[in-house]
Amino acid sequence: MSLATHYILTWQCPDNSGVLAKVSQSLFSHGAFITETSQYSDPYSETFFSRIAFDDRNLTVSSSEFVAALDELAKPLAMQYQLRKRDDVPNILIAVSKDDHCLVSLLTKWKSGVLPINIVGVISNHQDCKSLIEWHNIPFYYLPVNAETKLEQEAQISDLMIELKVDLLVLARYMQILSDGLCQQLQGKAINIHHSFLPSFKGARPYHQAHARGVKVIGATAHYVTANLDEGPIIAQEVKSINHTFTIEQMVHMGHDLEATALSHAVRIHAEQRVCINDDKTVILT
């Protein structure tokens, strides 16, 4: 007896009465066995979002015929959708500079099977993490950069993403600001971790700013990369309560843990097709 193949369908369309019923009926009529559903109707953007997991144990058509039926259904609904086999995990390219705490978290969770991804390489403008990456038998790409070579180096990144068939670029404390052109090219396909609970304390030395203001909570924010620095749609945030006794060093160490947790969480739910971009926000379909 062959095992069923599992699929994930994530879709969105203008919100109208019966859209979920129409999609569900189409899946049912072609024998899709639904195992998980999640949906959200946004009253502000008037958009309907849904994620449906199903398997092909009772599928009555070929996979190509199933996709053709989805295409036909999508037209009158103005529906955008993404369909893939659950086991066809996305290819991930990680970018890092010197700090390795986020990188270590991603590598550890990937190795343990927590992250449904395929890490195809790590790029860096420094060589501090080279030995760690090579120990994991992952290709390491050293791409140094300065103001004069920035566009050339970014072209190398773009070429590498094409060569490795990268689905998502993860900036794991990559301390370089991407150009507007590259940000637009990577819209919805690049995740950054910001070492602060956005939107407060942007820019350099956020923990020093927070300490000077006597904050009572610190955090980290994982978001999609956009041309507007640190203002992309937020995917995940982690926070921790503190008090007046915390030193800057303690805040930095705690912040590193929060950054690693938030970034790993964001990568996981993106890889599971649970994140939909909704204008400047996201919808998380859990």
JSON list of N, CA, C and O in Angstrom, two decimals, residues 146-164:
[
{"chain": "A", "resi": 146, "resn": "ASN", "atom": "N", "xyz": [32.17, 46.59, 0.30]},
{"chain": "A", "resi": 146, "resn": "ASN", "atom": "CA", "xyz": [32.36, 47.95, 0.79]},
{"chain": "A", "resi": 146, "resn": "ASN", "atom": "C", "xyz": [31.47, 48.86, -0.05]},
{"chain": "A", "resi": 146, "resn": "ASN", "atom": "O", "xyz": [30.74, 48.39, -0.94]},
{"chain": "A", "resi": 147, "resn": "ALA", "atom": "N", "xyz": [31.52, 50.14, 0.24]},
{"chain": "A", "resi": 147, "resn": "ALA", "atom": "CA", "xyz": [30.63, 51.08, -0.45]},
{"chain": "A", "resi": 147, "resn": "ALA", "atom": "C", "xyz": [30.81, 51.06, -1.96]},
{"chain": "A", "resi": 147, "resn": "ALA", "atom": "O", "xyz": [29.85, 51.20, -2.72]},
{"chain": "A", "resi": 148, "resn": "GLU", "atom": "N", "xyz": [32.05, 50.86, -2.40]},
{"chain": "A", "resi": 148, "resn": "GLU", "atom": "CA", "xyz": [32.33, 50.88, -3.85]},
{"chain": "A", "resi": 148, "resn": "GLU", "atom": "C", "xyz": [31.89, 49.60, -4.54]},
{"chain": "A", "resi": 148, "resn": "GLU", "atom": "O", "xyz": [31.58, 49.61, -5.73]},
{"chain": "A", "resi": 149, "resn": "THR", "atom": "N", "xyz": [31.87, 48.48, -3.82]},
{"chain": "A", "resi": 149, "resn": "THR", "atom": "CA", "xyz": [31.57, 47.19, -4.46]},
{"chain": "A", "resi": 149, "resn": "THR", "atom": "C", "xyz": [30.18, 46.66, -4.10]},
{"chain": "A", "resi": 149, "resn": "THR", "atom": "O", "xyz": [29.86, 45.52, -4.41]},
{"chain": "A", "resi": 150, "resn": "LYS", "atom": "N", "xyz": [29.36, 47.48, -3.46]},
{"chain": "A", "resi": 150, "resn": "LYS", "atom": "CA", "xyz": [28.07, 47.01, -2.94]},
{"chain": "A", "resi": 150, "resn": "LYS", "atom": "C", "xyz": [27.18, 46.41, -4.03]},
{"chain": "A", "resi": 150, "resn": "LYS", "atom": "O", "xyz": [26.65, 45.31, -3.89]},
{"chain": "A", "resi": 151, "resn": "LEU", "atom": "N", "xyz": [27.00, 47.13, -5.14]},
{"chain": "A", "resi": 151, "resn": "LEU", "atom": "CA", "xyz": [26.12, 46.64, -6.19]},
{"chain": "A", "resi": 151, "resn": "LEU", "atom": "C", "xyz": [26.68, 45.38, -6.85]},
{"chain": "A", "resi": 151, "resn": "LEU", "atom": "O", "xyz": [25.94, 44.47, -7.22]},
{"chain": "A", "resi": 152, "resn": "GLU", "atom": "N", "xyz": [27.99, 45.34, -6.99]},
{"chain": "A", "resi": 152, "resn": "GLU", "atom": "CA", "xyz": [28.63, 44.15, -7.56]},
{"chain": "A", "resi": 152, "resn": "GLU", "atom": "C", "xyz": [28.43, 42.94, -6.65]},
{"chain": "A", "resi": 152, "resn": "GLU", "atom": "O", "xyz": [28.14, 41.83, -7.12]},
{"chain": "A", "resi": 153, "resn": "GLN", "atom": "N", "xyz": [28.59, 43.16, -5.34]},
{"chain": "A", "resi": 153, "resn": "GLN", "atom": "CA", "xyz": [28.40, 42.07, -4.39]},
{"chain": "A", "resi": 153, "resn": "GLN", "atom": "C", "xyz": [26.95, 41.61, -4.36]},
{"chain": "A", "resi": 153, "resn": "GLN", "atom": "O", "xyz": [26.66, 40.41, -4.28]},
{"chain": "A", "resi": 154, "resn": "GLU", "atom": "N", "xyz": [26.02, 42.54, -4.46]},
{"chain": "A", "resi": 154, "resn": "GLU", "atom": "CA", "xyz": [24.60, 42.17, -4.47]},
{"chain": "A", "resi": 154, "resn": "GLU", "atom": "C", "xyz": [24.25, 41.40, -5.74]},
{"chain": "A", "resi": 154, "resn": "GLU", "atom": "O", "xyz": [23.39, 40.51, -5.72]},
{"chain": "A", "resi": 155, "resn": "ALA", "atom": "N", "xyz": [24.91, 41.73, -6.85]},
{"chain": "A", "resi": 155, "resn": "ALA", "atom": "CA", "xyz": [24.70, 40.98, -8.09]},
{"chain": "A", "resi": 155, "resn": "ALA", "atom": "C", "xyz": [25.17, 39.54, -7.90]},
{"chain": "A", "resi": 155, "resn": "ALA", "atom": "O", "xyz": [24.55, 38.59, -8.42]},
{"chain": "A", "resi": 156, "resn": "GLN", "atom": "N", "xyz": [26.26, 39.35, -7.14]},
{"chain": "A", "resi": 156, "resn": "GLN", "atom": "CA", "xyz": [26.73, 38.01, -6.84]},
{"chain": "A", "resi": 156, "resn": "GLN", "atom": "C", "xyz": [25.71, 37.24, -6.01]},
{"chain": "A", "resi": 156, "resn": "GLN", "atom": "O", "xyz": [25.48, 36.04, -6.22]},
{"chain": "A", "resi": 157, "resn": "ILE", "atom": "N", "xyz": [25.08, 37.93, -5.06]},
{"chain": "A", "resi": 157, "resn": "ILE", "atom": "CA", "xyz": [24.05, 37.30, -4.25]},
{"chain": "A", "resi": 157, "resn": "ILE", "atom": "C", "xyz": [22.88, 36.87, -5.12]},
{"chain": "A", "resi": 157, "resn": "ILE", "atom": "O", "xyz": [22.38, 35.75, -5.01]},
{"chain": "A", "resi": 158, "resn": "SER", "atom": "N", "xyz": [22.44, 37.76, -6.02]},
{"chain": "A", "resi": 158, "resn": "SER", "atom": "CA", "xyz": [21.32, 37.45, -6.91]},
{"chain": "A", "resi": 158, "resn": "SER", "atom": "C", "xyz": [21.65, 36.25, -7.80]},
{"chain": "A", "resi": 158, "resn": "SER", "atom": "O", "xyz": [20.82, 35.36, -7.98]},
{"chain": "A", "resi": 159, "resn": "ASP", "atom": "N", "xyz": [22.86, 36.25, -8.36]},
{"chain": "A", "resi": 159, "resn": "ASP", "atom": "CA", "xyz": [23.27, 35.14, -9.23]},
{"chain": "A", "resi": 159, "resn": "ASP", "atom": "C", "xyz": [23.32, 33.82, -8.45]},
{"chain": "A", "resi": 159, "resn": "ASP", "atom": "O", "xyz": [22.91, 32.76, -8.96]},
{"chain": "A", "resi": 160, "resn": "LEU", "atom": "N", "xyz": [23.80, 33.91, -7.22]},
{"chain": "A", "resi": 160, "resn": "LEU", "atom": "CA", "xyz": [23.89, 32.72, -6.38]},
{"chain": "A", "resi": 160, "resn": "LEU", "atom": "C", "xyz": [22.49, 32.18, -6.05]},
{"chain": "A", "resi": 160, "resn": "LEU", "atom": "O", "xyz": [22.28, 30.96, -6.04]},
{"chain": "A", "resi": 161, "resn": "MET", "atom": "N", "xyz": [21.56, 33.06, -5.80]},
{"chain": "A", "resi": 161, "resn": "MET", "atom": "CA", "xyz": [20.19, 32.64, -5.49]},
{"chain": "A", "resi": 161, "resn": "MET", "atom": "C", "xyz": [19.57, 31.92, -6.69]},
{"chain": "A", "resi": 161, "resn": "MET", "atom": "O", "xyz": [18.83, 30.94, -6.52]},
{"chain": "A", "resi": 162, "resn": "ILE", "atom": "N", "xyz": [19.87, 32.40, -7.88]},
{"chain": "A", "resi": 162, "resn": "ILE", "atom": "CA", "xyz": [19.36, 31.73, -9.08]},
{"chain": "A", "resi": 162, "resn": "ILE", "atom": "C", "xyz": [20.02, 30.36, -9.25]},
{"chain": "A", "resi": 162, "resn": "ILE", "atom": "O", "xyz": [19.36, 29.35, -9.52]},
{"chain": "A", "resi": 163, "resn": "GLU", "atom": "N", "xyz": [21.35, 30.34, -9.08]},
{"chain": "A", "resi": 163, "resn": "GLU", "atom": "CA", "xyz": [22.11, 29.10, -9.25]},
{"chain": "A", "resi": 163, "resn": "GLU", "atom": "C", "xyz": [21.66, 28.02, -8.27]},
{"chain": "A", "resi": 163, "resn": "GLU", "atom": "O", "xyz": [21.52, 26.84, -8.63]},
{"chain": "A", "resi": 164, "resn": "LEU", "atom": "N", "xyz": [21.41, 28.41, -7.02]},
{"chain": "A", "resi": 164, "resn": "LEU", "atom": "CA", "xyz": [21.04, 27.46, -5.98]},
{"chain": "A", "resi": 164, "resn": "LEU", "atom": "C", "xyz": [19.53, 27.26, -5.87]},
{"chain": "A", "resi": 164, "resn": "LEU", "atom": "O", "xyz": [19.06, 26.52, -5.00]}
]
